[in-house]
Amino acid sequence: MISILLIVACQACKDDGTTPEVPQRITLTLIDAAVQEAYLHIAVNSPANNETLSLQRDGSTVLTFAVVADTNIADTALTQTSTYQYTATLQTANATTGKGNTLAVQTLAPTSHDWHFTIDSLGVASSTLYDVAIISDSSAWVVGELYLRDSSGNVDPVLYNAAHWNGTTWKCKRIRVLYRGSWILPQLNAIFAFSATDIWLSSGVPIHGDGQNWTQYHLFDMGILSQSDGSINKIWGNNSSDLWFVGNRGTIAHYTSGTWQRVESGTTVNLLDVWGSPDGSVVWACGWEDFQPTVLLRGIGSTWEKRYEDPYPFVLRRDSLSGIISSVWTPVTNRIFAATGYGIYDSPANTRGAARLSTFAALYLPGFPFRIRGAATNDFFVVGENSMVAHFNGLTWQYYGQLYDENIRLRSVAHKGRSLFCTGHTLDPFYRRAVVVRGTR
């Protein structure tokens, strides 16, 4: 009886010549693809300490590392307008213990630098424009202070605080709001538009309207902000029920589905700009003022934290953030672009200062940058002092030196479709005029 059992046992242990199937334990997903790089998320089911992960591109191993449950990687050795196949395997010293899905990635093509510009002058003495929003190729709004001449040729002392472009001409507007029972005509310093009938403004406090009728939300009178807070400088949102407002003294306010909330920023520095990822999951703000550090803030949910601070932003570093951070922008969740006097820094979303400098200048830019905006990672602009306008197409920079004018300061820019609008003013202290640089492609 024992011998029979031994025979059966031996037969059961006999090698049948088949290889055990490797389980699928790795999930590869694409975060973003640019012109020469791809950003991947790698998730591993039940990673073991003795396992390593090998990432393959088109059948060749491009990266090997000790396995972790979740990680993001950047593959920066790619060619434009090419398709790549990624997969991954888990290995121990003796065996392959896991495999991943196959992920196809298509890199982008560089966009065209072929932009044609027209310079418009609006208003007369003491006129300036602070911000711009594009509705479509034939509709844009600018806000600021505009003074026109009256029928007798004298300067009308009652300002126009906005102007609308209809695809052919500019029409100056007076946007009035009700404040404590009276209609007032506030100076406007920021605009963010979702459509022609869904526009947000700032006069230091938020204003919302449909292009004709406007409602002011005086956050100080409403008890949302206190006298220790500052006025609102910039606006961003991914829809009209979820917006962020940043301003002086580190002030941040959040509007969500009809509810206002003051949010702690962790800084008292004046916040100059705000922008977030398309899905609104990550929001960024930056700031600076004289004798104070420059800061980069990140907001996830209702929690904001200081990701970077530099009390002496006057030393150039090419592999980490440096310089005064004046503007932030991103079209993706995993990266943030920050403008400083040294150029544009490309940082990962988990940055504590890590960044790559991208610039078209040997040292300093032709003018201090006031704003960076764009349509995609291969199609964005930076504008600033000396009528500086420059475009990045995902591969190279193009600086439009023909626009250089040391008497013009461009404060803001918007890019959508085939249209570009840059707004600012001349620097003449007595006859300052508002300026719009319009671009078409």
Coordinates of C-alpha atoms in Angstrom, one line a residue:
M1 CA 0.0 0.0 0.0
I2 CA 2.8 2.4 0.8
S3 CA 4.6 1.7 -2.5
I4 CA 1.4 2.5 -4.4
L5 CA 1.0 5.8 -2.7
L6 CA 4.7 6.6 -3.4
I7 CA 4.2 5.9 -7.1
V8 CA 1.1 8.1 -7.2
A9 CA 2.9 10.9 -5.4
C10 CA 5.9 10.8 -7.7
Q11 CA 3.6 10.8 -10.8
A12 CA 1.8 13.9 -9.4
C13 CA 5.2 15.7 -9.0
K14 CA 6.4 14.9 -12.5
D15 CA 7.3 18.0 -14.7
D16 CA 4.7 18.3 -17.4
G17 CA 6.8 20.7 -19.5
T18 CA 4.5 23.7 -19.1
T19 CA 5.6 27.1 -17.7
P20 CA 3.4 28.6 -14.9
E21 CA 1.6 31.7 -16.2
V22 CA 3.0 35.0 -14.9
P23 CA 0.3 36.9 -13.1
Q24 CA -0.6 40.5 -14.2
R25 CA 0.3 42.6 -11.2
I26 CA 1.3 45.9 -12.8
T27 CA -1.0 48.6 -14.2
L28 CA 0.6 51.2 -16.5
T29 CA -1.5 54.4 -17.2
L30 CA -0.6 57.5 -19.2
I31 CA -0.5 60.7 -17.2
D32 CA 0.6 63.0 -20.0
A33 CA 2.5 62.9 -23.3
A34 CA 4.5 65.8 -24.6
V35 CA 6.7 66.3 -27.7
Q36 CA 9.8 64.5 -26.4
E37 CA 8.6 62.9 -23.1
A38 CA 6.0 60.7 -21.6
Y39 CA 4.8 60.6 -18.0
L40 CA 3.5 57.3 -16.7
H41 CA 1.9 56.1 -13.5
I42 CA 2.9 52.6 -12.4
A43 CA 0.8 50.7 -9.8
V44 CA 1.9 47.4 -8.4
N45 CA -0.3 44.9 -6.7
S46 CA 1.2 43.5 -3.4
P47 CA 4.9 44.5 -4.1
A48 CA 7.5 42.4 -2.2
N49 CA 10.8 43.7 -0.8
N50 CA 12.9 41.3 -2.9
E51 CA 11.3 42.4 -6.2
T52 CA 12.5 44.8 -8.8
L53 CA 10.5 46.4 -11.6
S54 CA 11.8 46.7 -15.2
L55 CA 10.1 49.1 -17.6
Q56 CA 10.3 48.2 -21.2
R57 CA 9.8 50.5 -24.2
D58 CA 9.4 48.8 -27.5
G59 CA 10.9 45.6 -26.1
S60 CA 14.0 47.2 -24.6
T61 CA 14.5 47.9 -20.9
V62 CA 14.7 51.6 -20.1
L63 CA 14.4 51.7 -16.4
T64 CA 14.9 49.2 -13.5
F65 CA 14.2 50.0 -9.8
A66 CA 13.2 48.6 -6.5
V67 CA 9.5 48.1 -6.6
V68 CA 7.0 50.3 -4.8
A69 CA 3.2 50.2 -4.8
D70 CA 2.7 53.5 -6.8
T71 CA 5.1 55.7 -8.6
N72 CA 5.3 58.2 -11.5
I73 CA 8.1 58.2 -14.0
A74 CA 9.2 60.4 -16.8
D75 CA 10.7 59.0 -20.0
T76 CA 12.5 62.0 -21.6
A77 CA 14.3 60.3 -24.5
L78 CA 11.5 60.2 -27.0
T79 CA 11.0 61.5 -30.5
Q80 CA 8.2 63.8 -31.6
T81 CA 5.0 62.4 -33.3
S82 CA 6.0 58.8 -32.6
T83 CA 4.2 55.9 -31.0
Y84 CA 5.8 53.8 -28.3
Q85 CA 4.7 50.5 -26.6
Y86 CA 5.4 50.3 -22.9
T87 CA 5.1 47.3 -20.6
A88 CA 6.7 46.2 -17.3
T89 CA 7.7 43.1 -15.4
L90 CA 8.5 42.2 -11.8
Q91 CA 11.5 40.0 -11.0
T92 CA 13.3 38.4 -8.1
A93 CA 16.7 36.9 -8.3
N94 CA 15.3 33.6 -9.7
A95 CA 12.0 34.3 -11.5
T96 CA 9.6 36.7 -13.2
T97 CA 6.9 37.3 -10.6
G98 CA 4.6 39.7 -12.4
K99 CA 3.8 41.4 -15.6
G100 CA 1.9 44.5 -16.8
N101 CA -0.4 45.7 -19.4
T102 CA 0.8 47.1 -22.7
L103 CA 0.4 50.8 -23.0
A104 CA 0.6 52.7 -26.3
V105 CA 1.8 56.3 -26.1
Q106 CA 1.8 58.9 -28.9
T107 CA 4.1 61.9 -28.5
L108 CA 3.0 65.3 -29.7
A109 CA 4.1 67.4 -32.6
P110 CA 5.6 70.9 -32.0
T111 CA 3.1 73.6 -32.7
S112 CA 3.7 76.5 -35.1
H113 CA 5.7 79.6 -34.1
D114 CA 4.1 81.4 -37.0
W115 CA 2.1 84.1 -35.2
H116 CA 1.1 87.5 -36.7
F117 CA 0.6 90.4 -34.4
T118 CA -1.4 93.6 -34.3
I119 CA -1.0 96.3 -31.5
D120 CA -4.1 98.1 -30.4
S121 CA -4.1 101.2 -28.2
L122 CA -7.0 101.9 -25.9
G123 CA -7.9 105.0 -23.8
V124 CA -5.9 108.1 -23.2
A125 CA -4.1 109.4 -20.1
S126 CA -3.8 107.1 -17.1
S127 CA -5.3 104.1 -18.9
T128 CA -4.1 100.5 -18.2
L129 CA -5.3 96.9 -18.6
Y130 CA -4.6 94.3 -16.0
D131 CA -6.1 91.1 -17.3
V132 CA -7.8 89.4 -20.3
A133 CA -10.1 86.4 -21.1
I134 CA -10.8 84.9 -24.4
I135 CA -14.3 83.6 -25.1
S136 CA -13.7 82.6 -28.8
D137 CA -11.7 83.8 -31.8
S138 CA -14.2 86.6 -32.2
S139 CA -14.9 87.5 -28.6
A140 CA -12.5 88.6 -25.8
W141 CA -12.8 90.8 -22.6
V142 CA -10.1 93.0 -21.0
V143 CA -10.4 94.7 -17.7
G144 CA -8.6 97.7 -16.1
E145 CA -8.9 101.4 -16.2
L146 CA -9.8 103.2 -19.4
Y147 CA -10.3 106.9 -19.9
L148 CA -11.7 108.3 -23.1
R149 CA -12.3 111.8 -24.4
D150 CA -15.8 113.2 -24.3
S151 CA -17.6 115.0 -27.1
S152 CA -15.8 118.2 -26.3
G153 CA -12.4 116.6 -26.6
N154 CA -11.6 116.6 -22.9
V155 CA -10.8 113.5 -20.9
D156 CA -13.9 112.0 -19.4
P157 CA -13.1 111.6 -15.6
V158 CA -15.6 108.6 -15.3
L159 CA -13.6 105.5 -16.1
Y160 CA -14.5 102.5 -18.3
N161 CA -13.4 99.4 -16.4
A162 CA -13.6 96.9 -19.3
A163 CA -13.6 96.5 -23.0
H164 CA -15.0 93.8 -25.3
W165 CA -13.5 92.6 -28.7
N166 CA -16.1 91.4 -31.1
G167 CA -13.7 90.1 -33.7
T168 CA -13.4 93.5 -35.5
T169 CA -13.5 96.4 -33.0
W170 CA -13.1 97.2 -29.3
K171 CA -16.1 98.6 -27.4
C172 CA -15.3 100.1 -24.0
K173 CA -17.7 99.1 -21.2
R174 CA -18.7 100.4 -17.7
I175 CA -19.5 97.5 -15.5
R176 CA -21.4 98.7 -12.4
V177 CA -22.3 96.7 -9.3
L178 CA -24.6 97.3 -6.4
Y179 CA -22.7 98.0 -3.1
R180 CA -24.5 98.9 0.1
G181 CA -27.5 100.1 -1.8
S182 CA -25.7 102.2 -4.4
W183 CA -24.4 101.5 -7.9
I184 CA -20.6 101.9 -8.1
L185 CA -18.1 101.7 -10.9
P186 CA -15.1 99.7 -9.5
Q187 CA -11.7 99.3 -10.9
L188 CA -11.3 95.8 -12.2
N189 CA -8.1 93.9 -11.9
A190 CA -8.8 90.3 -12.9
I191 CA -11.1 88.2 -15.1
F192 CA -11.8 84.6 -15.7
A193 CA -14.5 83.4 -18.2
F194 CA -16.1 80.1 -18.8
S195 CA -18.4 81.4 -21.6
A196 CA -20.0 84.6 -22.9
T197 CA -22.6 84.4 -20.2
D198 CA -20.5 83.1 -17.3
I199 CA -17.8 85.6 -16.4
W200 CA -16.0 86.2 -13.1
L201 CA -14.2 89.4 -12.3
S202 CA -12.4 91.0 -9.4
S203 CA -12.5 94.5 -8.1
G204 CA -10.6 93.3 -5.0
V205 CA -13.6 91.2 -4.2
P206 CA -15.3 88.8 -6.6
I207 CA -18.0 89.8 -9.2
H208 CA -20.0 87.3 -11.3
G209 CA -22.1 88.1 -14.4
D210 CA -23.6 87.1 -17.7
G211 CA -22.0 89.9 -19.7
Q212 CA -24.9 92.3 -19.0
N213 CA -25.8 91.9 -15.3
W214 CA -23.3 91.7 -12.5
T215 CA -23.4 90.6 -8.8
Q216 CA -20.6 91.6 -6.4
Y217 CA -19.7 89.3 -3.5
H218 CA -18.1 91.6 -1.0
L219 CA -16.3 89.0 1.1
F220 CA -15.3 91.5 3.8
D221 CA -18.9 92.6 4.3
M222 CA -20.1 89.0 4.2
G223 CA -17.7 88.1 7.0
I224 CA -15.7 85.6 4.9
L225 CA -12.6 87.8 4.9
S226 CA -11.4 90.1 7.7
Q227 CA -9.6 93.4 7.8
S228 CA -6.3 91.4 8.2
D229 CA -6.9 89.8 4.8
G230 CA -6.0 91.4 1.4
S231 CA -7.8 92.2 -1.8
I232 CA -8.2 89.6 -4.5
N233 CA -5.7 89.7 -7.4
K234 CA -6.4 86.6 -9.5
I235 CA -9.0 84.0 -10.2
W236 CA -9.0 80.4 -11.5
G237 CA -11.6 77.6 -11.6
N238 CA -12.4 74.4 -13.5
N239 CA -16.1 75.2 -13.5
S240 CA -18.3 78.0 -12.3
S241 CA -19.2 76.1 -9.1
D242 CA -15.6 75.6 -8.1
L243 CA -13.3 78.7 -8.1
W244 CA -10.2 79.9 -6.3
F245 CA -9.4 83.5 -5.6
V246 CA -6.0 84.7 -4.3
G247 CA -4.7 88.0 -3.2
N248 CA -2.6 90.2 -1.0
R249 CA -1.4 89.1 2.5
G250 CA -1.6 85.5 1.5
T251 CA -5.4 85.6 1.1
I252 CA -7.2 82.6 -0.5
A253 CA -10.9 82.3 -0.9
H254 CA -12.8 79.3 -2.3
Y255 CA -16.2 79.3 -3.9
T256 CA -18.0 76.0 -4.3
S257 CA -21.6 75.4 -5.2
G258 CA -22.8 78.7 -3.8
T259 CA -20.7 78.6 -0.6
W260 CA -17.8 80.9 0.2
Q261 CA -14.9 79.9 2.5
R262 CA -11.6 81.5 3.6
V263 CA -8.8 79.1 3.3
E264 CA -5.5 79.3 5.3
S265 CA -2.5 79.7 2.9
G266 CA 0.4 79.5 5.4
T267 CA 1.9 82.8 4.1
T268 CA 1.4 86.5 4.3
V269 CA 3.1 87.2 1.1
N270 CA 1.1 88.9 -1.6
L271 CA -0.2 86.1 -4.0
L272 CA 0.1 87.2 -7.6
D273 CA -1.3 84.2 -9.6
V274 CA -3.3 81.0 -9.3
W275 CA -3.9 78.1 -11.7
G276 CA -5.0 74.5 -11.5
S277 CA -5.1 71.2 -13.3
P278 CA -8.0 70.6 -15.7
D279 CA -9.8 68.4 -13.3
G280 CA -9.3 70.8 -10.4
S281 CA -7.5 68.2 -8.2
V282 CA -4.4 70.3 -7.9
V283 CA -4.3 74.1 -7.7
W284 CA -1.1 76.3 -7.5
A285 CA -0.5 79.8 -6.4
C286 CA 2.6 82.0 -6.2
G287 CA 3.6 85.2 -4.7
W288 CA 6.3 87.8 -3.8
E289 CA 6.7 91.3 -2.5
D290 CA 9.6 93.5 -1.5
F291 CA 11.6 92.3 1.5
Q292 CA 9.6 89.1 1.6
P293 CA 10.3 85.6 0.3
T294 CA 8.9 84.3 -3.0
V295 CA 6.6 81.4 -2.5
L296 CA 5.0 78.5 -4.4
L297 CA 1.8 77.1 -2.8
R298 CA -0.1 73.9 -3.7
G299 CA -3.7 73.2 -2.9
I300 CA -5.2 69.7 -2.8
G301 CA -8.9 69.7 -1.7
S302 CA -9.2 72.4 0.9
T303 CA -5.7 72.1 2.2
W304 CA -2.9 74.4 1.0
E305 CA 0.8 74.0 1.8
K306 CA 3.9 75.9 1.0
R307 CA 5.9 73.8 -1.4
Y308 CA 8.8 76.2 -1.9
E309 CA 10.0 79.4 -0.4
D310 CA 13.1 81.5 -1.2
P311 CA 14.0 84.5 1.0
Y312 CA 16.7 85.6 -1.5
P313 CA 15.4 84.9 -5.0
F314 CA 18.4 86.4 -6.9
V315 CA 20.7 83.5 -7.5
L316 CA 20.3 81.5 -10.8
R317 CA 19.9 77.8 -10.5
R318 CA 19.1 75.7 -13.6
D319 CA 18.1 72.5 -11.8
S320 CA 15.8 74.0 -9.2
L321 CA 13.5 77.0 -8.8
S322 CA 15.2 80.4 -8.6
G323 CA 14.1 83.9 -9.0
I324 CA 10.9 85.8 -8.2
I325 CA 8.0 83.6 -9.1
S326 CA 5.5 85.9 -10.7
S327 CA 3.1 83.4 -12.5
V328 CA 2.1 79.8 -12.6
W329 CA 0.3 77.7 -15.2
T330 CA -0.4 74.1 -16.0
P331 CA -2.6 72.1 -18.4
V332 CA -1.9 68.8 -16.6
T333 CA -2.0 67.2 -13.1
N334 CA 1.6 66.1 -12.9
R335 CA 3.5 69.3 -13.7
I336 CA 3.6 73.0 -12.9
F337 CA 5.2 75.7 -14.9
A338 CA 6.5 78.8 -13.0
A339 CA 7.7 82.0 -14.5
T340 CA 10.6 83.9 -13.0
G341 CA 13.1 86.5 -14.3
Y342 CA 15.4 83.6 -15.3
G343 CA 12.9 81.8 -17.5
I344 CA 10.2 79.2 -17.2
Y345 CA 10.7 76.4 -14.7
D346 CA 9.1 73.0 -15.3
S347 CA 8.5 71.2 -12.0
P348 CA 6.9 67.9 -11.0
A349 CA 3.7 68.1 -9.0
N350 CA 5.5 66.9 -5.9
T351 CA 8.2 69.6 -6.1
R352 CA 9.9 71.1 -3.1
G353 CA 12.0 73.3 -5.5
A354 CA 13.1 70.6 -8.0
A355 CA 12.7 72.0 -11.5
R356 CA 14.2 72.2 -15.0
L357 CA 14.9 75.7 -16.4
S358 CA 13.6 76.4 -19.9
T359 CA 14.7 79.7 -21.4
F360 CA 15.4 81.5 -24.6
A361 CA 17.9 83.9 -22.9
A362 CA 21.6 83.5 -21.9
L363 CA 20.8 84.8 -18.4
Y364 CA 17.9 87.1 -17.8
L365 CA 14.8 87.2 -20.0
P366 CA 14.4 90.4 -22.2
G367 CA 11.9 91.6 -19.7
F368 CA 10.6 90.6 -16.3
P369 CA 7.7 88.0 -16.9
F370 CA 4.3 88.9 -15.5
R371 CA 2.2 86.1 -16.9
I372 CA 2.4 82.6 -18.4
R373 CA -0.6 81.0 -20.1
G374 CA -1.3 78.6 -22.9
A375 CA -3.3 75.8 -24.4
A376 CA -1.0 72.8 -23.9
T377 CA 2.5 71.8 -22.9
N378 CA 3.5 72.3 -26.5
D379 CA 1.7 75.6 -26.9
F380 CA 2.2 78.3 -24.3
F381 CA 3.3 81.9 -24.0
V382 CA 5.1 84.2 -21.5
V383 CA 4.7 88.0 -21.6
G384 CA 6.2 90.8 -19.6
E385 CA 8.3 94.0 -19.4
N386 CA 9.6 95.6 -22.6
S387 CA 6.6 94.2 -24.5
M388 CA 8.1 90.7 -24.2
V389 CA 6.2 88.0 -26.0
A390 CA 7.7 84.5 -26.3
H391 CA 6.1 81.1 -27.4
F392 CA 7.1 77.6 -26.5
N393 CA 6.0 74.9 -29.0
G394 CA 7.1 71.9 -26.9
L395 CA 10.5 71.7 -28.5
T396 CA 11.9 75.3 -28.9
W397 CA 11.2 78.9 -27.9
Q398 CA 10.4 81.7 -30.2
Y399 CA 11.0 85.2 -28.9
Y400 CA 9.2 87.9 -31.0
G401 CA 11.8 90.6 -30.9
Q402 CA 9.9 92.7 -33.4
L403 CA 7.5 93.6 -30.6
Y404 CA 10.3 94.8 -28.3
D405 CA 9.4 98.2 -26.8
E406 CA 10.9 99.4 -23.5
N407 CA 8.0 101.7 -23.0
I408 CA 5.4 98.9 -22.8
R409 CA 4.6 96.5 -19.9
L410 CA 2.5 93.5 -20.7
R411 CA 0.8 92.3 -17.6
S412 CA -1.4 89.4 -18.8
V413 CA -1.9 87.0 -21.7
A414 CA -4.6 84.6 -22.8
H415 CA -4.3 82.0 -25.6
K416 CA -7.2 80.0 -27.0
G417 CA -7.6 78.4 -30.4
R418 CA -6.0 80.6 -33.1
S419 CA -6.1 83.7 -30.9
L420 CA -3.7 85.4 -28.5
F421 CA -4.4 88.5 -26.5
C422 CA -1.7 90.3 -24.4
T423 CA -2.7 93.2 -22.3
G424 CA -0.8 96.0 -20.5
H425 CA 0.1 99.7 -20.8
T426 CA 2.7 102.2 -21.8
L427 CA 5.0 103.5 -19.1
D428 CA 4.6 107.2 -19.7
P429 CA 3.6 108.6 -16.3
F430 CA 1.4 111.4 -17.7
Y431 CA 0.0 109.9 -20.9
R432 CA -0.2 106.2 -20.1
R433 CA -2.3 104.3 -22.6
A434 CA -3.7 100.8 -22.5
V435 CA -2.1 98.3 -24.9
V436 CA -3.4 95.1 -26.4
V437 CA -1.1 92.9 -28.5
R438 CA -3.4 90.6 -30.6
G439 CA -1.9 87.5 -32.2
T440 CA -3.4 85.2 -34.8
R441 CA -2.1 81.9 -36.2

